[in-house]
Amino acid sequence: MKDRFERQINYMRISVTDRCNLRCFYCRGVHDFSFIAHEEILTYEEILRLVRLALQLGINRFRLTGGEPLVRKGIEHLVQEINSLDEVRDLSLTTNGVLLLNYLEKLKAAGLKRLNVSLDSLQPEKFKKITGFNKLQNVLEAIVRAVDLGFEPVKINVVLLKGINDEIENLLRLAYELPVHLRFIELMEFSPVDGYFVSGKKIYEQLAQKYKLEPVAVAGSGPARNYYRIKGMKGSFGFILPYSDHFCGSCNRLRLSADGKLQTCLFSNETTDLKGPLRGGATDEDILQLIKSALAKTSKLAGKLWTGQEKWPAWDRRIGWEGS
Ligand code: SAM
C-alpha cells in the first residue's frame, strides 16, 4: 500500500493502552493522569480485525506499544493471535521493561522474537528522576534475561535529555556487555517540557571523533538508519534524529491509538477514527476504504518536511538551544 507520497506503507504501530506504570516527565507529564475510559479502548478482537484488514493492504509488520503494553491484561494472547496470522512478517513490542521479567517466557512462547526496551539512564537516582519510580533494577534484569532467552534483536531506546542523562559513554556499557542495540533518540516536539533537547547528531560527531565507529547491520533498522560498533562491543548503537536528520522519506508506518484513531504522520495531529465504524457495523470493505483514504490524505506537512520544502516548525529553535 502506498501513501500520497508513493511511500510503501507496510508497518503499523498499535497502542494497546494509554495507561503506563511510569511517569516519565518528558512523555506525558508527571501530573497527567487522564486516561481514556476502558470502554473506549479497542478490544483485542477489534485490534485483530484491524490487523487482518491491514494485512490485506500489505501492511505486514506490527509493533505493540502503549502507554505500557504490559499493563494490559492478556497481552501475550494478542501477541500469539497476531503471530499466528500467516502473512505477518514481523511483530515486536516496545516496553519500559518494568514488568518484562515476568512476561518474557510467556511472550516467547507466544512467538515474540524482537523487543524494544526503553531505558534512559543507568544511574538509579537519574532513572527515578526521569520516570518517578525506583525500578532500574527490574529493567536491567529483564534486559539480561531477554538476551539469555534469545530475543533478537533487543533494542534499547534512550531519549537524549539535556542535563539529565548526559552519560552516553556510561550507557554504551550496555552494548559492550550485552548484544543489545542502543538507539539514542532526539526528544520530540510533543513533549510537555521544554529545554531538554540535545542534538543526536552532535553526540554522534563527538563519539566519531573519539572512537573508530564501525558500521553494522541490525535487523529491522527502522528510523535509526545506521548502527555502529566500537571495538569490543557485543552490541551496537544508532541514532533516531527526527530533527537533525529527517527520516520522513523512509517512513513506512501507520499508528493506531488505543482508542482506534489511525495516524498517518507522527508530526501531524490529523487522525481517522476507526473505532466508531468498527462498532457501528462497518463492513470490512468500509474499513479498508477508510484506511486507504487516510493514506491518500497523509499530512502535507510530512511531504514538505521530507522534500525539504518546509522546516519542522521548531527546527531552528531546537537547534538554537544547542548553540549551533
Ligand atoms: N511504555 C513503552 C515504553 O516505555 O517503551 C511504550 C510507549 S513509550 C511512549 C515509547 C517510546 O517513546 C519510549 O522509548 C519513550 O522514551 C519515547 N518517548 C516518549 N516521549 C517522547 C518524546 N517527547 N520524544 C522522544 N521520545 C519519546
mmCIF file of C-alpha atoms and ligand atoms in Angstrom:
data_model
loop_
_atom_site.group_PDB
_atom_site.id
_atom_site.type_symbol
_atom_site.label_atom_id
_atom_site.label_comp_id
_atom_site.label_asym_id
_atom_site.label_seq_id
_atom_site.Cartn_x
_atom_site.Cartn_y
_atom_site.Cartn_z
ATOM 1 C CA MET A 1 0.000 0.000 0.000
ATOM 2 C CA LYS A 2 1.399 3.373 -0.992
ATOM 3 C CA ASP A 3 0.551 6.743 0.513
ATOM 4 C CA ARG A 4 0.110 10.005 -1.397
ATOM 5 C CA PHE A 5 3.879 10.434 -1.492
ATOM 6 C CA GLU A 6 4.381 6.998 -3.040
ATOM 7 C CA ARG A 7 5.951 5.703 0.152
ATOM 8 C CA GLN A 8 5.428 1.996 0.686
ATOM 9 C CA ILE A 9 3.463 1.672 3.929
ATOM 10 C CA ASN A 10 3.918 -1.757 5.479
ATOM 11 C CA TYR A 11 4.221 -1.161 9.205
ATOM 12 C CA MET A 12 1.687 -0.400 11.917
ATOM 13 C CA ARG A 13 2.354 0.625 15.500
ATOM 14 C CA ILE A 14 -0.530 -0.410 17.656
ATOM 15 C CA SER A 15 -1.016 1.204 21.032
ATOM 16 C CA VAL A 16 -2.891 -1.316 23.159
ATOM 17 C CA THR A 17 -3.429 1.026 26.109
ATOM 18 C CA ASP A 18 -2.763 4.629 27.056
ATOM 19 C CA ARG A 19 -2.046 3.597 30.648
ATOM 20 C CA CYS A 20 1.511 3.432 31.934
ATOM 21 C CA ASN A 21 3.199 2.333 35.142
ATOM 22 C CA LEU A 22 5.905 5.016 34.848
ATOM 23 C CA ARG A 23 5.580 8.805 34.769
ATOM 24 C CA CYS A 24 8.464 9.917 32.561
ATOM 25 C CA PHE A 25 8.499 13.690 32.894
ATOM 26 C CA TYR A 26 9.137 14.278 29.191
ATOM 27 C CA CYS A 27 6.499 11.876 27.907
ATOM 28 C CA ARG A 28 3.038 12.911 29.027
ATOM 29 C CA GLY A 29 3.997 14.923 32.078
ATOM 30 C CA VAL A 30 4.093 13.786 35.666
ATOM 31 C CA HIS A 31 0.657 15.118 36.540
ATOM 32 C CA ASP A 32 -1.245 13.803 33.578
ATOM 33 C CA PHE A 33 -3.422 11.023 34.929
ATOM 34 C CA SER A 34 -6.201 11.495 32.418
ATOM 35 C CA PHE A 35 -6.705 8.125 30.835
ATOM 36 C CA ILE A 36 -9.141 7.017 28.182
ATOM 37 C CA ALA A 37 -12.178 5.240 29.653
ATOM 38 C CA HIS A 38 -11.848 1.454 29.453
ATOM 39 C CA GLU A 39 -14.853 1.089 27.154
ATOM 40 C CA GLU A 40 -13.248 3.469 24.653
ATOM 41 C CA ILE A 41 -10.159 1.286 24.302
ATOM 42 C CA LEU A 42 -10.200 -1.132 21.372
ATOM 43 C CA THR A 43 -10.804 -4.717 22.438
ATOM 44 C CA TYR A 44 -8.320 -7.371 21.362
ATOM 45 C CA GLU A 45 -10.931 -8.647 18.903
ATOM 46 C CA GLU A 46 -11.206 -5.188 17.351
ATOM 47 C CA ILE A 47 -7.434 -4.871 17.129
ATOM 48 C CA LEU A 48 -7.221 -8.283 15.472
ATOM 49 C CA ARG A 49 -9.861 -7.363 12.935
ATOM 50 C CA LEU A 50 -7.852 -4.271 12.023
ATOM 51 C CA VAL A 51 -4.651 -6.308 11.807
ATOM 52 C CA ARG A 52 -6.329 -8.743 9.395
ATOM 53 C CA LEU A 53 -7.576 -5.858 7.281
ATOM 54 C CA ALA A 54 -4.187 -4.143 7.357
ATOM 55 C CA LEU A 55 -2.649 -7.379 6.066
ATOM 56 C CA GLN A 56 -4.962 -7.191 3.062
ATOM 57 C CA LEU A 57 -3.347 -3.823 2.267
ATOM 58 C CA GLY A 58 0.175 -5.234 2.500
ATOM 59 C CA ILE A 59 0.791 -3.882 5.991
ATOM 60 C CA ASN A 60 2.512 -6.910 7.465
ATOM 61 C CA ARG A 61 4.854 -5.591 10.152
ATOM 62 C CA PHE A 62 3.413 -4.707 13.530
ATOM 63 C CA ARG A 63 4.636 -3.268 16.803
ATOM 64 C CA LEU A 64 2.687 -3.326 20.039
ATOM 65 C CA THR A 65 3.205 -0.300 22.212
ATOM 66 C CA GLY A 66 1.349 1.961 24.638
ATOM 67 C CA GLY A 67 1.182 3.558 27.188
ATOM 68 C CA GLU A 68 2.846 0.496 28.564
ATOM 69 C CA PRO A 69 1.662 -2.602 26.688
ATOM 70 C CA LEU A 70 2.495 -4.961 29.561
ATOM 71 C CA VAL A 71 -0.022 -3.290 31.900
ATOM 72 C CA ARG A 72 -2.820 -4.576 29.657
ATOM 73 C CA LYS A 73 -4.001 -7.982 30.829
ATOM 74 C CA GLY A 74 -3.545 -10.890 28.464
ATOM 75 C CA ILE A 75 -1.169 -9.085 26.084
ATOM 76 C CA GLU A 76 0.565 -12.407 25.388
ATOM 77 C CA HIS A 77 -2.690 -13.700 23.869
ATOM 78 C CA LEU A 78 -2.800 -10.786 21.445
ATOM 79 C CA VAL A 79 0.842 -11.451 20.557
ATOM 80 C CA GLN A 80 0.019 -15.069 19.912
ATOM 81 C CA GLU A 81 -3.047 -14.291 17.785
ATOM 82 C CA ILE A 82 -1.206 -11.775 15.620
ATOM 83 C CA ASN A 83 1.769 -14.053 15.299
ATOM 84 C CA SER A 84 -0.407 -16.933 14.141
ATOM 85 C CA LEU A 85 -1.555 -14.991 11.059
ATOM 86 C CA ASP A 86 0.359 -16.348 8.095
ATOM 87 C CA GLU A 87 1.021 -13.075 6.324
ATOM 88 C CA VAL A 88 2.560 -11.371 9.358
ATOM 89 C CA ARG A 89 6.229 -10.754 8.556
ATOM 90 C CA ASP A 90 7.289 -9.111 11.766
ATOM 91 C CA LEU A 91 5.932 -8.489 15.236
ATOM 92 C CA SER A 92 7.676 -6.648 18.016
ATOM 93 C CA LEU A 93 6.876 -4.938 21.277
ATOM 94 C CA THR A 94 8.086 -1.751 22.924
ATOM 95 C CA THR A 95 8.104 -1.733 26.714
ATOM 96 C CA ASN A 96 9.570 0.208 29.614
ATOM 97 C CA GLY A 97 10.747 -3.150 30.948
ATOM 98 C CA VAL A 98 9.377 -2.760 34.477
ATOM 99 C CA LEU A 99 7.076 -5.807 34.245
ATOM 100 C CA LEU A 100 9.006 -7.522 31.494
ATOM 101 C CA LEU A 101 10.860 -10.150 33.519
ATOM 102 C CA ASN A 102 7.606 -11.899 34.419
ATOM 103 C CA TYR A 103 6.359 -11.763 30.842
ATOM 104 C CA LEU A 104 9.413 -12.885 28.921
ATOM 105 C CA GLU A 105 8.695 -16.604 28.888
ATOM 106 C CA LYS A 106 5.021 -16.048 28.019
ATOM 107 C CA LEU A 107 5.913 -13.653 25.226
ATOM 108 C CA LYS A 108 8.493 -16.025 23.846
ATOM 109 C CA ALA A 109 6.008 -18.896 23.937
ATOM 110 C CA ALA A 110 3.544 -16.636 22.105
ATOM 111 C CA GLY A 111 6.099 -16.263 19.325
ATOM 112 C CA LEU A 112 7.582 -12.836 20.004
ATOM 113 C CA LYS A 113 11.177 -12.615 18.823
ATOM 114 C CA ARG A 114 12.097 -8.944 19.000
ATOM 115 C CA LEU A 115 11.916 -6.432 21.797
ATOM 116 C CA ASN A 116 12.497 -2.735 22.285
ATOM 117 C CA VAL A 117 13.095 -1.662 25.859
ATOM 118 C CA SER A 118 13.106 1.997 26.851
ATOM 119 C CA LEU A 119 15.824 2.933 29.297
ATOM 120 C CA ASP A 120 17.130 6.474 29.648
ATOM 121 C CA SER A 121 19.677 6.112 32.445
ATOM 122 C CA LEU A 122 21.846 3.509 34.117
ATOM 123 C CA GLN A 123 22.035 5.570 37.295
ATOM 124 C CA PRO A 124 19.341 4.620 39.821
ATOM 125 C CA GLU A 125 18.762 8.185 41.050
ATOM 126 C CA LYS A 126 18.561 9.537 37.488
ATOM 127 C CA PHE A 127 16.227 6.742 36.482
ATOM 128 C CA LYS A 128 13.960 7.709 39.381
ATOM 129 C CA LYS A 129 14.188 11.383 38.479
ATOM 130 C CA ILE A 130 13.132 10.654 34.901
ATOM 131 C CA THR A 131 10.449 8.031 35.492
ATOM 132 C CA GLY A 132 9.255 8.786 39.036
ATOM 133 C CA PHE A 133 9.963 5.214 40.141
ATOM 134 C CA ASN A 134 12.848 3.244 41.564
ATOM 135 C CA LYS A 135 12.687 0.415 39.039
ATOM 136 C CA LEU A 136 16.014 0.421 37.236
ATOM 137 C CA GLN A 137 16.953 -2.986 38.609
ATOM 138 C CA ASN A 138 13.770 -4.586 37.225
ATOM 139 C CA VAL A 139 14.523 -3.222 33.776
ATOM 140 C CA LEU A 140 18.148 -4.334 33.786
ATOM 141 C CA GLU A 141 17.285 -7.842 34.966
ATOM 142 C CA ALA A 142 14.678 -8.119 32.218
ATOM 143 C CA ILE A 143 17.143 -6.993 29.539
ATOM 144 C CA VAL A 144 19.748 -9.545 30.615
ATOM 145 C CA ARG A 145 17.145 -12.321 30.720
ATOM 146 C CA ALA A 146 15.690 -11.322 27.334
ATOM 147 C CA VAL A 147 19.137 -11.739 25.804
ATOM 148 C CA ASP A 148 19.574 -15.090 27.570
ATOM 149 C CA LEU A 149 16.233 -16.266 26.228
ATOM 150 C CA GLY A 150 17.332 -15.465 22.714
ATOM 151 C CA PHE A 151 15.227 -12.415 21.866
ATOM 152 C CA GLU A 152 16.953 -10.854 18.856
ATOM 153 C CA PRO A 153 17.374 -8.022 18.294
ATOM 154 C CA VAL A 154 16.904 -6.443 21.708
ATOM 155 C CA LYS A 155 16.953 -2.712 21.134
ATOM 156 C CA ILE A 156 17.293 -0.169 23.923
ATOM 157 C CA ASN A 157 15.614 3.204 23.372
ATOM 158 C CA VAL A 158 17.374 6.090 25.074
ATOM 159 C CA VAL A 159 15.827 9.546 24.813
ATOM 160 C CA LEU A 160 18.548 12.198 24.979
ATOM 161 C CA LEU A 161 17.742 14.651 27.775
ATOM 162 C CA LYS A 162 19.972 17.667 28.284
ATOM 163 C CA GLY A 163 21.328 17.948 31.824
ATOM 164 C CA ILE A 164 19.623 14.705 32.842
ATOM 165 C CA ASN A 165 21.207 11.736 31.117
ATOM 166 C CA ASP A 166 24.463 13.188 29.830
ATOM 167 C CA GLU A 167 26.016 9.771 30.307
ATOM 168 C CA ILE A 168 26.350 8.459 26.788
ATOM 169 C CA GLU A 169 29.532 6.508 27.408
ATOM 170 C CA ASN A 170 28.057 5.027 30.555
ATOM 171 C CA LEU A 171 25.001 3.896 28.585
ATOM 172 C CA LEU A 172 27.253 2.462 25.892
ATOM 173 C CA ARG A 173 28.490 -0.010 28.526
ATOM 174 C CA LEU A 174 25.304 -1.951 27.870
ATOM 175 C CA ALA A 175 26.395 -2.551 24.283
ATOM 176 C CA TYR A 176 29.855 -3.644 25.447
ATOM 177 C CA GLU A 177 28.461 -6.127 27.918
ATOM 178 C CA LEU A 178 25.423 -7.426 26.041
ATOM 179 C CA PRO A 179 24.496 -7.994 22.384
ATOM 180 C CA VAL A 180 21.909 -5.199 22.509
ATOM 181 C CA HIS A 181 21.420 -2.240 20.202
ATOM 182 C CA LEU A 182 21.090 1.201 21.736
ATOM 183 C CA ARG A 183 19.132 3.866 19.904
ATOM 184 C CA PHE A 184 19.728 7.413 21.007
ATOM 185 C CA ILE A 185 16.567 9.378 20.261
ATOM 186 C CA GLU A 186 16.166 13.118 19.958
ATOM 187 C CA LEU A 187 13.428 14.480 22.191
ATOM 188 C CA MET A 188 10.381 15.184 20.071
ATOM 189 C CA GLU A 189 8.176 18.220 19.929
ATOM 190 C CA PHE A 190 5.159 16.611 21.541
ATOM 191 C CA SER A 191 6.989 16.502 24.883
ATOM 192 C CA PRO A 192 5.219 18.622 27.529
ATOM 193 C CA VAL A 193 8.589 20.033 28.679
ATOM 194 C CA ASP A 194 10.974 22.490 27.072
ATOM 195 C CA GLY A 195 14.701 22.957 27.364
ATOM 196 C CA TYR A 196 15.919 19.355 27.347
ATOM 197 C CA PHE A 197 16.682 18.914 23.663
ATOM 198 C CA VAL A 198 20.102 17.559 22.742
ATOM 199 C CA SER A 199 21.204 17.168 19.132
ATOM 200 C CA GLY A 200 21.877 13.479 18.476
ATOM 201 C CA LYS A 201 23.989 14.483 15.510
ATOM 202 C CA LYS A 202 26.388 16.279 17.853
ATOM 203 C CA ILE A 203 26.619 13.263 20.115
ATOM 204 C CA TYR A 204 27.397 11.150 17.065
ATOM 205 C CA GLU A 205 30.103 13.594 15.981
ATOM 206 C CA GLN A 206 31.677 13.611 19.423
ATOM 207 C CA LEU A 207 31.778 9.814 19.502
ATOM 208 C CA ALA A 208 33.097 9.645 15.941
ATOM 209 C CA GLN A 209 35.966 11.968 16.919
ATOM 210 C CA LYS A 210 36.920 9.887 19.896
ATOM 211 C CA TYR A 211 36.387 6.342 18.580
ATOM 212 C CA LYS A 212 36.606 4.414 15.361
ATOM 213 C CA LEU A 213 32.949 3.669 14.572
ATOM 214 C CA GLU A 214 32.398 0.544 12.549
ATOM 215 C CA PRO A 215 29.017 0.420 10.714
ATOM 216 C CA VAL A 216 26.963 -2.705 11.411
ATOM 217 C CA ALA A 217 23.682 -4.077 10.082
ATOM 218 C CA VAL A 218 20.843 -4.578 12.548
ATOM 219 C CA ALA A 219 17.581 -6.324 11.647
ATOM 220 C CA GLY A 220 14.533 -4.073 11.219
ATOM 221 C CA SER A 221 16.565 -0.902 11.476
ATOM 222 C CA GLY A 222 13.587 1.482 11.134
ATOM 223 C CA PRO A 223 14.291 5.162 11.697
ATOM 224 C CA ALA A 224 17.751 4.526 13.163
ATOM 225 C CA ARG A 225 19.271 4.226 9.711
ATOM 226 C CA ASN A 226 22.771 3.404 10.789
ATOM 227 C CA TYR A 227 24.179 1.393 13.636
ATOM 228 C CA TYR A 228 27.783 1.433 14.755
ATOM 229 C CA ARG A 229 30.096 -0.624 16.866
ATOM 230 C CA ILE A 230 33.146 0.432 18.811
ATOM 231 C CA LYS A 231 35.842 -2.225 19.059
ATOM 232 C CA GLY A 232 34.989 -4.697 21.814
ATOM 233 C CA MET A 233 31.228 -4.156 21.703
ATOM 234 C CA LYS A 234 28.925 -7.164 21.601
ATOM 235 C CA GLY A 235 26.054 -4.959 20.515
ATOM 236 C CA SER A 236 25.862 -1.634 18.718
ATOM 237 C CA PHE A 237 24.324 1.807 18.834
ATOM 238 C CA GLY A 238 22.485 4.106 16.479
ATOM 239 C CA PHE A 239 20.557 7.371 16.373
ATOM 240 C CA ILE A 240 16.989 8.394 15.708
ATOM 241 C CA LEU A 241 17.232 12.005 14.633
ATOM 242 C CA PRO A 242 13.832 13.438 13.752
ATOM 243 C CA TYR A 243 15.316 16.942 13.940
ATOM 244 C CA SER A 244 18.960 16.593 12.916
ATOM 245 C CA ASP A 245 18.169 14.210 10.075
ATOM 246 C CA HIS A 246 14.561 13.962 8.932
ATOM 247 C CA PHE A 247 13.536 10.425 8.237
ATOM 248 C CA CYS A 248 10.172 11.206 6.607
ATOM 249 C CA GLY A 249 11.343 9.954 3.222
ATOM 250 C CA SER A 250 11.856 6.451 4.546
ATOM 251 C CA CYS A 251 8.778 6.437 6.796
ATOM 252 C CA ASN A 252 6.733 3.296 6.266
ATOM 253 C CA ARG A 253 4.359 3.421 9.203
ATOM 254 C CA LEU A 254 0.878 3.967 10.452
ATOM 255 C CA ARG A 255 -0.054 4.464 14.077
ATOM 256 C CA LEU A 256 -3.185 3.162 15.720
ATOM 257 C CA SER A 257 -4.079 4.727 19.055
ATOM 258 C CA ALA A 258 -5.566 2.747 21.943
ATOM 259 C CA ASP A 259 -8.974 4.240 21.164
ATOM 260 C CA GLY A 260 -8.828 3.375 17.490
ATOM 261 C CA LYS A 261 -7.562 6.516 15.806
ATOM 262 C CA LEU A 262 -5.343 5.996 12.811
ATOM 263 C CA GLN A 263 -2.497 8.495 12.420
ATOM 264 C CA THR A 264 -0.503 8.554 9.227
ATOM 265 C CA CYS A 265 2.176 11.035 10.313
ATOM 266 C CA LEU A 266 3.772 11.491 13.724
ATOM 267 C CA PHE A 267 4.246 15.184 13.022
ATOM 268 C CA SER A 268 0.573 15.816 12.316
ATOM 269 C CA ASN A 269 -2.458 15.639 14.568
ATOM 270 C CA GLU A 270 -4.735 14.519 11.751
ATOM 271 C CA THR A 271 -6.333 11.185 12.596
ATOM 272 C CA THR A 272 -9.045 8.923 11.196
ATOM 273 C CA ASP A 273 -11.426 7.320 13.666
ATOM 274 C CA LEU A 274 -11.787 3.575 13.129
ATOM 275 C CA LYS A 275 -13.477 2.674 16.429
ATOM 276 C CA GLY A 276 -16.779 4.378 15.544
ATOM 277 C CA PRO A 277 -17.116 2.498 12.238
ATOM 278 C CA LEU A 278 -15.868 -0.763 13.824
ATOM 279 C CA ARG A 279 -18.567 -0.552 16.465
ATOM 280 C CA GLY A 280 -21.158 0.916 14.135
ATOM 281 C CA GLY A 281 -21.388 -2.126 11.897
ATOM 282 C CA ALA A 282 -18.991 -1.058 9.131
ATOM 283 C CA THR A 283 -18.133 -3.814 6.680
ATOM 284 C CA ASP A 284 -14.536 -4.882 6.072
ATOM 285 C CA GLU A 285 -14.689 -3.049 2.742
ATOM 286 C CA ASP A 286 -15.793 0.171 4.533
ATOM 287 C CA ILE A 287 -12.851 -0.035 6.927
ATOM 288 C CA LEU A 288 -10.403 -0.794 4.130
ATOM 289 C CA GLN A 289 -11.649 2.284 2.310
ATOM 290 C CA LEU A 290 -11.158 4.405 5.446
ATOM 291 C CA ILE A 291 -7.561 3.216 5.823
ATOM 292 C CA LYS A 292 -6.873 3.807 2.133
ATOM 293 C CA SER A 293 -8.278 7.296 2.181
ATOM 294 C CA ALA A 294 -6.349 8.144 5.369
ATOM 295 C CA LEU A 295 -3.189 7.183 3.475
ATOM 296 C CA ALA A 296 -4.240 9.134 0.442
ATOM 297 C CA LYS A 297 -4.603 12.211 2.675
ATOM 298 C CA THR A 298 -1.344 11.841 4.652
ATOM 299 C CA SER A 299 -0.499 15.233 6.068
ATOM 300 C CA LYS A 300 1.001 17.578 3.507
ATOM 301 C CA LEU A 301 3.451 18.546 6.208
ATOM 302 C CA ALA A 302 5.120 15.116 6.033
ATOM 303 C CA GLY A 303 5.766 15.529 2.336
ATOM 304 C CA LYS A 304 7.042 19.059 2.718
ATOM 305 C CA LEU A 305 9.372 18.148 5.552
ATOM 306 C CA TRP A 306 10.636 15.241 3.605
ATOM 307 C CA THR A 307 11.275 17.117 0.391
ATOM 308 C CA GLY A 308 12.811 19.970 2.336
ATOM 309 C CA GLN A 309 10.139 22.472 1.218
ATOM 310 C CA GLU A 310 9.347 23.142 4.822
ATOM 311 C CA LYS A 311 11.328 23.002 8.015
ATOM 312 C CA TRP A 312 9.888 21.375 11.061
ATOM 313 C CA PRO A 313 8.339 24.342 12.905
ATOM 314 C CA ALA A 314 10.587 24.112 15.932
ATOM 315 C CA TRP A 315 13.673 23.115 13.989
ATOM 316 C CA ASP A 316 15.578 26.371 14.316
ATOM 317 C CA ARG A 317 14.570 26.851 17.918
ATOM 318 C CA ARG A 318 15.589 23.330 18.855
ATOM 319 C CA ILE A 319 18.944 23.542 17.148
ATOM 320 C CA GLY A 320 19.338 27.001 18.644
ATOM 321 C CA TRP A 321 19.215 25.532 22.131
ATOM 322 C CA GLU A 322 22.270 23.573 21.205
ATOM 323 C CA GLY A 323 24.012 26.749 20.111
ATOM 324 C CA SER A 324 24.802 25.605 16.572
HETATM 325 N N1 SAM B 1 5.810 2.316 27.605
HETATM 326 C C1 SAM B 1 6.548 1.840 26.487
HETATM 327 C C2 SAM B 1 7.989 2.261 26.580
HETATM 328 O O1 SAM B 1 8.357 2.963 27.529
HETATM 329 O O2 SAM B 1 8.776 1.861 25.724
HETATM 330 C C3 SAM B 1 5.971 2.194 25.120
HETATM 331 C C4 SAM B 1 5.457 3.586 24.921
HETATM 332 S S1 SAM B 1 6.644 4.886 25.063
HETATM 333 C C5 SAM B 1 5.645 6.298 24.720
HETATM 334 C C6 SAM B 1 7.586 4.656 23.585
HETATM 335 C C7 SAM B 1 8.864 5.428 23.495
HETATM 336 O O3 SAM B 1 8.577 6.791 23.259
HETATM 337 C C8 SAM B 1 9.751 5.378 24.716
HETATM 338 O O4 SAM B 1 11.032 4.966 24.321
HETATM 339 C C9 SAM B 1 9.780 6.820 25.186
HETATM 340 O O5 SAM B 1 11.005 7.121 25.788
HETATM 341 C C10 SAM B 1 9.580 7.550 23.893
HETATM 342 N N2 SAM B 1 9.121 8.939 24.043
HETATM 343 C C11 SAM B 1 8.129 9.425 24.807
HETATM 344 N N3 SAM B 1 8.012 10.764 24.664
HETATM 345 C C12 SAM B 1 8.968 11.129 23.795
HETATM 346 C C13 SAM B 1 9.384 12.377 23.239
HETATM 347 N N4 SAM B 1 8.793 13.521 23.549
HETATM 348 N N5 SAM B 1 10.410 12.370 22.380
HETATM 349 C C14 SAM B 1 11.034 11.225 22.036
HETATM 350 N N6 SAM B 1 10.699 10.028 22.519
HETATM 351 C C15 SAM B 1 9.677 9.975 23.387
#
